[in-house]
């Protein structure tokens, strides 16, 4: 298979259309058989549920070329499970897990020429999504849906090394205590845009959101979970029912315990105790871990001892171990690596 003529090391995180995308239609209570299409446009009625009431959920995962030349995805079963939970919360039909995994296989295989080669640092980003498509004007769930998967090659997240970022404690809330923070719904991102644009204008890279009920506990950023390392080398991740359960974060906690022999726990983390942490990182599919060097709480600076030059030592070990597993350099736990071809 000849690869497309793309400068893999220098593409960013943007939309580059590939040759094929997947679509399945839900109508009269059932999903059709689904198919690949070359058409990147969607024609919708002006009153479609997604346009009027934001009935849409999504997922994000990547296809990698491993050291020995296979094309693989990382724990796609967990993306299928999470999409199911997201769909149920927004009263949408579930796209079956086995079909989800098969559709990811199909669309990645069809776009093999866009899967970046091993060692380029680039990957093929996979975006499954679902939305209500028929006209809805009184507020209620749609009757018809589309499940789609688009793919786009994305460049290395860190060009020339991972530089720690500076984040601010946001004055906005990301999720209500019994709301939709735990599902991957477009609506959570729409309402985060003002907060992130504000943070960027003030010179920060990201927002740290606190729990909206008490504003004393760490939740997450707009699109990544927190991971902290204590001064005695323990990995700690915040526990909350309004955090999106990151697959990367759950995998890193496993890696910390089973590969690195570290203690790791998921528990409530107060903002007050962040000042005592040794390292901090943001976990998600896009970057795996992005190191945080400084957290600013209304003018008060919390400088992580790991500094602004490089990842902290434990964060770095976690990053290298998990990316090693994803790229096939380190043996994976059973079921983590899904070989497409
Ligand atoms: C997608 C997402 C994450 C990261 O989840 P991964 O499964 O690791 O990619 C974290 N927080 C939010 C709000 C997200 O939407």
Short mmCIF file of C-alpha atoms and ligand atoms in Angstrom, two decimals:
data_model
loop_
_atom_site.label_atom_id
_atom_site.label_comp_id
_atom_site.label_asym_id
_atom_site.label_seq_id
_atom_site.Cartn_x
_atom_site.Cartn_y
_atom_site.Cartn_z
CA UNK A 1 0.00 0.00 0.00
CA UNK A 2 1.50 3.27 -1.09
CA UNK A 3 1.10 6.02 1.52
CA UNK A 4 -0.21 9.47 0.61
CA UNK A 5 2.37 12.14 -0.02
CA UNK A 6 1.96 13.95 3.31
CA UNK A 7 4.69 15.56 5.41
CA UNK A 8 3.70 13.45 8.44
CA UNK A 9 6.01 15.13 10.94
CA UNK A 10 4.67 18.59 10.19
CA UNK A 11 0.90 18.24 10.03
CA UNK A 12 -0.91 19.69 13.03
CA UNK A 13 -4.15 18.73 14.71
CA UNK A 14 -6.55 19.80 11.97
CA UNK A 15 -8.99 18.25 9.56
CA UNK A 16 -7.43 16.64 6.51
CA UNK A 17 -10.13 14.73 4.62
CA UNK A 18 -9.35 11.08 3.89
CA UNK A 19 -10.81 8.96 1.07
CA UNK A 20 -13.51 7.13 3.06
CA UNK A 21 -15.86 7.64 5.97
CA UNK A 22 -18.41 5.25 7.51
CA UNK A 23 -22.14 5.86 7.88
CA UNK A 24 -25.07 3.89 9.26
CA UNK A 25 -28.63 5.23 9.41
CA UNK A 26 -31.13 4.56 12.20
CA UNK A 27 -34.76 4.62 11.05
CA UNK A 28 -38.01 2.90 12.14
CA UNK A 29 -36.27 1.62 15.25
CA UNK A 30 -33.29 -0.11 13.59
CA UNK A 31 -29.80 0.56 12.25
CA UNK A 32 -29.21 -0.25 8.57
CA UNK A 33 -26.24 -2.40 7.53
CA UNK A 34 -23.89 0.60 7.24
CA UNK A 35 -21.40 1.41 4.50
CA UNK A 36 -18.31 3.35 3.54
CA UNK A 37 -18.76 6.51 1.49
CA UNK A 38 -16.46 8.97 -0.23
CA UNK A 39 -18.85 11.91 0.31
CA UNK A 40 -17.60 14.14 3.14
CA UNK A 41 -20.76 16.29 3.18
CA UNK A 42 -23.96 15.61 5.10
CA UNK A 43 -27.30 16.99 3.94
CA UNK A 44 -29.71 17.58 6.82
CA UNK A 45 -33.16 19.02 7.26
CA UNK A 46 -33.04 22.55 8.72
CA UNK A 47 -34.94 21.34 11.78
CA UNK A 48 -32.74 18.28 12.52
CA UNK A 49 -32.57 17.45 16.23
CA UNK A 50 -28.81 17.92 16.29
CA UNK A 51 -29.06 21.46 14.91
CA UNK A 52 -31.84 22.62 17.18
CA UNK A 53 -31.17 20.80 20.46
CA UNK A 54 -27.58 19.53 20.18
CA UNK A 55 -28.47 15.85 20.36
CA UNK A 56 -25.02 14.54 19.49
CA UNK A 57 -22.32 12.43 21.14
CA UNK A 58 -18.86 11.42 19.96
CA UNK A 59 -15.71 9.43 20.60
CA UNK A 60 -12.03 9.86 19.80
CA UNK A 61 -9.34 7.22 19.29
CA UNK A 62 -6.31 6.67 17.08
CA UNK A 63 -4.85 4.13 14.68
CA UNK A 64 -1.09 3.61 14.93
CA UNK A 65 1.48 1.82 12.82
CA UNK A 66 3.47 -0.37 15.18
CA UNK A 67 7.19 -1.04 15.06
CA UNK A 68 6.59 -4.35 13.24
CA UNK A 69 4.31 -2.71 10.63
CA UNK A 70 0.82 -3.56 11.85
CA UNK A 71 -2.01 -1.06 11.94
CA UNK A 72 -3.65 -1.15 15.36
CA UNK A 73 -6.10 0.69 17.57
CA UNK A 74 -5.90 1.02 21.33
CA UNK A 75 -8.74 -0.41 23.46
CA UNK A 76 -11.56 0.43 20.99
CA UNK A 77 -13.96 -1.66 23.10
CA UNK A 78 -13.79 1.03 25.77
CA UNK A 79 -14.72 3.71 23.22
CA UNK A 80 -17.71 1.57 22.20
CA UNK A 81 -18.79 1.21 25.83
CA UNK A 82 -18.44 4.93 26.47
CA UNK A 83 -20.38 5.85 23.33
CA UNK A 84 -23.15 3.57 24.56
CA UNK A 85 -23.25 5.39 27.91
CA UNK A 86 -23.21 8.78 26.17
CA UNK A 87 -26.03 7.77 23.81
CA UNK A 88 -28.20 6.45 26.63
CA UNK A 89 -27.82 9.67 28.62
CA UNK A 90 -29.03 11.72 25.62
CA UNK A 91 -31.89 9.27 24.82
CA UNK A 92 -30.25 8.07 21.60
CA UNK A 93 -30.24 4.49 20.28
CA UNK A 94 -27.13 2.43 21.04
CA UNK A 95 -24.85 1.48 18.15
CA UNK A 96 -23.88 -2.12 19.01
CA UNK A 97 -20.35 -2.64 20.34
CA UNK A 98 -19.35 -5.38 17.87
CA UNK A 99 -20.56 -3.24 14.98
CA UNK A 100 -18.70 -0.21 16.36
CA UNK A 101 -15.42 -2.14 16.40
CA UNK A 102 -16.08 -3.59 12.93
CA UNK A 103 -16.89 -0.12 11.54
CA UNK A 104 -13.64 1.28 12.97
CA UNK A 105 -11.75 -1.62 11.34
CA UNK A 106 -13.42 -1.01 7.99
CA UNK A 107 -12.86 2.74 7.84
CA UNK A 108 -9.23 2.50 9.00
CA UNK A 109 -8.45 -0.30 6.52
CA UNK A 110 -10.06 1.69 3.69
CA UNK A 111 -7.91 4.71 4.59
CA UNK A 112 -4.70 2.72 5.04
CA UNK A 113 -2.84 5.17 2.79
CA UNK A 114 -3.50 7.87 5.40
CA UNK A 115 -2.26 5.89 8.42
CA UNK A 116 1.07 7.57 9.20
CA UNK A 117 4.17 5.36 9.16
CA UNK A 118 5.89 4.14 12.33
CA UNK A 119 8.34 6.62 13.75
CA UNK A 120 6.73 9.69 12.16
CA UNK A 121 5.04 10.63 15.44
CA UNK A 122 1.81 11.14 13.50
CA UNK A 123 -1.31 8.98 13.85
CA UNK A 124 -4.71 8.55 12.21
CA UNK A 125 -7.29 10.18 14.46
CA UNK A 126 -10.65 8.39 14.41
CA UNK A 127 -13.82 10.28 15.28
CA UNK A 128 -16.98 8.20 15.70
CA UNK A 129 -20.08 10.34 16.26
CA UNK A 130 -23.85 10.11 16.32
CA UNK A 131 -26.61 12.64 15.98
CA UNK A 132 -30.38 13.10 15.70
CA UNK A 133 -31.17 13.79 12.06
CA UNK A 134 -34.94 14.13 11.57
CA UNK A 135 -36.92 17.37 12.14
CA UNK A 136 -37.61 18.06 15.84
CA UNK A 137 -39.23 21.30 16.98
CA UNK A 138 -40.96 20.37 20.25
CA UNK A 139 -38.18 19.34 22.64
CA UNK A 140 -37.89 15.54 22.49
CA UNK A 141 -35.45 12.91 21.25
CA UNK A 142 -35.19 12.48 17.48
CA UNK A 143 -36.57 9.34 15.81
CA UNK A 144 -33.83 9.06 13.21
CA UNK A 145 -30.05 9.09 13.70
CA UNK A 146 -26.77 8.76 11.87
CA UNK A 147 -23.75 6.96 13.28
CA UNK A 148 -20.63 8.06 11.43
CA UNK A 149 -16.88 7.72 11.63
CA UNK A 150 -14.51 10.20 10.05
CA UNK A 151 -10.75 9.86 10.12
CA UNK A 152 -8.02 12.44 9.74
CA UNK A 153 -4.25 12.17 10.03
CA UNK A 154 -2.84 14.23 12.89
CA UNK A 155 0.74 15.25 13.52
CA UNK A 156 2.90 14.59 16.56
CA UNK A 157 1.33 16.37 19.53
CA UNK A 158 4.68 17.50 20.87
CA UNK A 159 7.03 18.85 18.24
CA UNK A 160 10.54 19.07 19.65
CA UNK A 161 9.70 17.70 23.09
CA UNK A 162 6.85 18.09 25.53
CA UNK A 163 6.98 21.55 27.09
CA UNK A 164 5.04 21.95 30.34
CA UNK A 165 2.03 24.22 30.10
CA UNK A 166 0.47 26.86 32.36
CA UNK A 167 -3.17 26.55 33.32
CA UNK A 168 -5.62 28.68 35.27
CA UNK A 169 -8.28 27.78 37.79
CA UNK A 170 -11.40 28.67 35.85
CA UNK A 171 -14.24 30.83 37.13
CA UNK A 172 -16.58 28.87 34.88
CA UNK A 173 -17.98 25.41 35.60
CA UNK A 174 -17.65 22.55 33.14
CA UNK A 175 -20.34 20.22 34.43
CA UNK A 176 -23.20 20.27 36.92
CA UNK A 177 -23.08 17.75 39.80
CA UNK A 178 -25.78 15.52 38.29
CA UNK A 179 -25.44 16.73 34.72
CA UNK A 180 -23.60 15.44 31.65
CA UNK A 181 -19.92 15.86 32.57
CA UNK A 182 -19.35 12.08 32.51
CA UNK A 183 -20.43 11.61 28.87
CA UNK A 184 -18.77 12.68 25.65
CA UNK A 185 -21.41 15.04 24.32
CA UNK A 186 -20.88 17.98 22.00
CA UNK A 187 -22.85 20.18 24.37
CA UNK A 188 -20.07 19.94 26.99
CA UNK A 189 -17.68 21.42 24.47
CA UNK A 190 -20.00 24.16 23.18
CA UNK A 191 -20.30 25.59 26.65
CA UNK A 192 -16.54 25.32 27.29
CA UNK A 193 -15.60 27.51 24.31
CA UNK A 194 -16.08 30.82 26.09
CA UNK A 195 -14.00 29.60 29.03
CA UNK A 196 -11.10 28.43 26.83
CA UNK A 197 -11.11 31.54 24.65
CA UNK A 198 -11.05 33.63 27.84
CA UNK A 199 -8.15 31.59 29.26
CA UNK A 200 -6.18 31.92 26.01
CA UNK A 201 -6.74 35.70 25.94
CA UNK A 202 -5.26 35.85 29.44
CA UNK A 203 -2.22 33.87 28.29
CA UNK A 204 -3.08 30.45 29.74
CA UNK A 205 -2.96 27.18 27.84
CA UNK A 206 -5.86 25.46 29.59
CA UNK A 207 -8.49 25.67 32.32
CA UNK A 208 -8.63 23.68 35.52
CA UNK A 209 -12.29 23.23 36.38
CA UNK A 210 -13.34 22.70 39.98
CA UNK A 211 -16.36 20.83 41.28
CA UNK A 212 -19.27 23.24 40.84
CA UNK A 213 -20.97 22.41 44.15
CA UNK A 214 -18.14 23.43 46.49
CA UNK A 215 -15.44 24.79 44.17
CA UNK A 216 -12.79 23.17 46.33
CA UNK A 217 -12.03 19.95 44.42
CA UNK A 218 -10.17 19.39 41.14
CA UNK A 219 -12.28 18.03 38.29
CA UNK A 220 -10.58 18.15 34.88
CA UNK A 221 -9.77 20.45 31.96
CA UNK A 222 -12.02 20.96 28.92
CA UNK A 223 -10.80 17.77 27.26
CA UNK A 224 -8.36 15.91 29.49
CA UNK A 225 -8.25 14.33 32.97
CA UNK A 226 -5.66 15.28 35.60
CA UNK A 227 -2.97 12.96 36.86
CA UNK A 228 -0.81 14.02 39.82
CA UNK A 229 2.30 12.51 41.36
CA UNK A 230 2.79 13.10 45.08
CA UNK A 231 6.18 13.92 46.60
CA UNK A 232 6.47 10.31 47.79
CA UNK A 233 5.93 9.01 44.28
CA UNK A 234 2.29 7.99 44.39
CA UNK A 235 0.05 8.51 41.33
CA UNK A 236 -3.25 10.21 42.20
CA UNK A 237 -6.16 10.94 39.85
CA UNK A 238 -9.28 12.90 40.86
CA UNK A 239 -12.49 10.96 41.48
CA UNK A 240 -15.80 12.59 40.65
CA UNK A 241 -19.05 11.53 39.02
CA UNK A 242 -18.92 14.55 36.70
CA UNK A 243 -15.52 13.76 35.14
CA UNK A 244 -15.33 12.16 31.69
CA UNK A 245 -13.78 8.71 32.28
CA UNK A 246 -10.62 9.04 30.16
CA UNK A 247 -9.40 5.77 28.67
CA UNK A 248 -5.85 7.16 28.68
CA UNK A 249 -6.06 8.01 32.39
CA UNK A 250 -7.46 4.57 33.28
CA UNK A 251 -4.69 2.94 31.23
CA UNK A 252 -1.99 5.08 32.89
CA UNK A 253 -3.20 4.10 36.36
CA UNK A 254 -2.90 0.43 35.33
CA UNK A 255 0.57 1.06 33.86
CA UNK A 256 1.65 2.84 37.07
CA UNK A 257 0.67 -0.14 39.19
CA UNK A 258 1.42 -3.12 36.97
CA UNK A 259 4.41 -1.94 34.92
CA UNK A 260 6.12 0.60 37.15
CA UNK A 261 5.25 -0.83 40.57
CA UNK A 262 3.89 2.49 41.79
CA UNK A 263 1.01 3.07 44.12
CA UNK A 264 -1.91 4.64 42.31
CA UNK A 265 -5.26 5.79 43.55
CA UNK A 266 -8.37 7.50 42.31
CA UNK A 267 -9.74 9.78 45.01
CA UNK A 268 -11.00 13.28 45.61
CA UNK A 269 -8.21 15.84 45.18
CA UNK A 270 -8.66 19.27 46.73
CA UNK A 271 -7.26 22.37 45.11
CA UNK A 272 -5.52 23.10 48.43
CA UNK A 273 -3.40 19.93 48.22
CA UNK A 274 -2.25 20.56 44.65
CA UNK A 275 0.48 22.84 46.03
CA UNK A 276 2.02 19.74 47.67
CA UNK A 277 2.15 17.68 44.46
CA UNK A 278 5.45 16.91 42.72
CA UNK A 279 4.16 16.47 39.15
CA UNK A 280 1.01 17.14 37.20
CA UNK A 281 -0.14 16.07 33.75
CA UNK A 282 -3.23 16.11 31.55
CA UNK A 283 -4.31 12.78 30.07
CA UNK A 284 -6.19 12.15 26.87
CA UNK A 285 -5.94 10.40 23.52
CA UNK A 286 -4.52 13.47 21.74
CA UNK A 287 -1.32 13.90 23.78
CA UNK A 288 -1.34 10.82 26.07
CA UNK A 289 0.10 13.07 28.82
CA UNK A 290 0.75 16.76 28.56
CA UNK A 291 2.85 18.02 31.46
CA UNK A 292 1.64 20.95 33.57
CA UNK A 293 4.32 23.22 35.01
CA UNK A 294 2.24 25.95 36.63
CA UNK A 295 -1.30 26.37 37.92
CA UNK A 296 -2.54 29.89 38.59
CA UNK A 297 -5.36 30.34 41.09
CA UNK A 298 -6.52 33.96 40.86
CA UNK A 299 -3.02 35.41 40.89
CA UNK A 300 -1.60 32.82 43.26
CA UNK A 301 0.95 30.69 41.43
CA UNK A 302 1.39 27.01 42.15
CA UNK A 303 4.67 25.98 40.54
CA UNK A 304 5.11 22.25 40.24
CA UNK A 305 8.63 21.18 41.36
CA UNK A 306 9.09 19.42 37.99
CA UNK A 307 9.38 22.92 36.48
CA UNK A 308 8.71 24.49 33.09
CA UNK A 309 11.43 22.77 31.07
CA UNK A 310 10.44 19.12 30.90
CA UNK A 311 8.05 16.43 32.06
CA UNK A 312 8.48 15.25 35.62
CA UNK A 313 10.39 11.94 35.93
CA UNK A 314 7.40 9.76 36.81
CA UNK A 315 5.14 11.44 34.25
CA UNK A 316 7.83 10.72 31.69
CA UNK A 317 8.06 7.03 32.63
CA UNK A 318 4.29 6.73 32.39
CA UNK A 319 4.29 8.47 29.02
CA UNK A 320 7.07 6.32 27.61
CA UNK A 321 5.57 3.09 28.86
CA UNK A 322 2.09 3.75 27.52
CA UNK A 323 3.28 5.05 24.14
CA UNK A 324 5.65 2.05 23.99
CA UNK A 325 2.65 -0.26 24.49
CA UNK A 326 0.64 1.59 21.82
CA UNK A 327 3.47 1.45 19.29
CA UNK A 328 4.23 -2.21 19.95
CA UNK A 329 7.64 -1.69 21.57
CA UNK A 330 6.45 -2.92 24.97
CA UNK A 331 4.23 -5.95 25.52
CA UNK A 332 0.62 -4.87 26.07
CA UNK A 333 -1.83 -6.22 28.61
CA UNK A 334 -4.20 -8.72 27.03
CA UNK A 335 -6.88 -7.08 24.88
CA UNK A 336 -5.39 -3.59 24.76
CA UNK A 337 -4.04 -3.68 21.22
CA UNK A 338 -6.56 -4.37 18.48
CA UNK A 339 -4.81 -5.40 15.25
CA UNK A 340 -6.59 -4.19 12.10
CA UNK A 341 -4.04 -5.48 9.63
C1 LIG B 1 -12.28 12.75 25.54
C2 LIG B 1 -12.09 13.44 26.85
C3 LIG B 1 -11.05 13.11 27.73
C4 LIG B 1 -9.97 12.12 27.38
O1 LIG B 1 -10.43 10.83 27.23
P1 LIG B 1 -9.56 9.73 26.47
O2 LIG B 1 -10.45 8.54 26.45
O3 LIG B 1 -8.34 9.49 27.28
O4 LIG B 1 -9.24 10.29 25.13
C5 LIG B 1 -11.00 13.75 28.95
N1 LIG B 1 -11.89 14.70 29.29
C6 LIG B 1 -12.90 15.05 28.46
C7 LIG B 1 -13.86 16.09 28.91
C8 LIG B 1 -13.03 14.43 27.23
O5 LIG B 1 -14.03 14.79 26.42
#
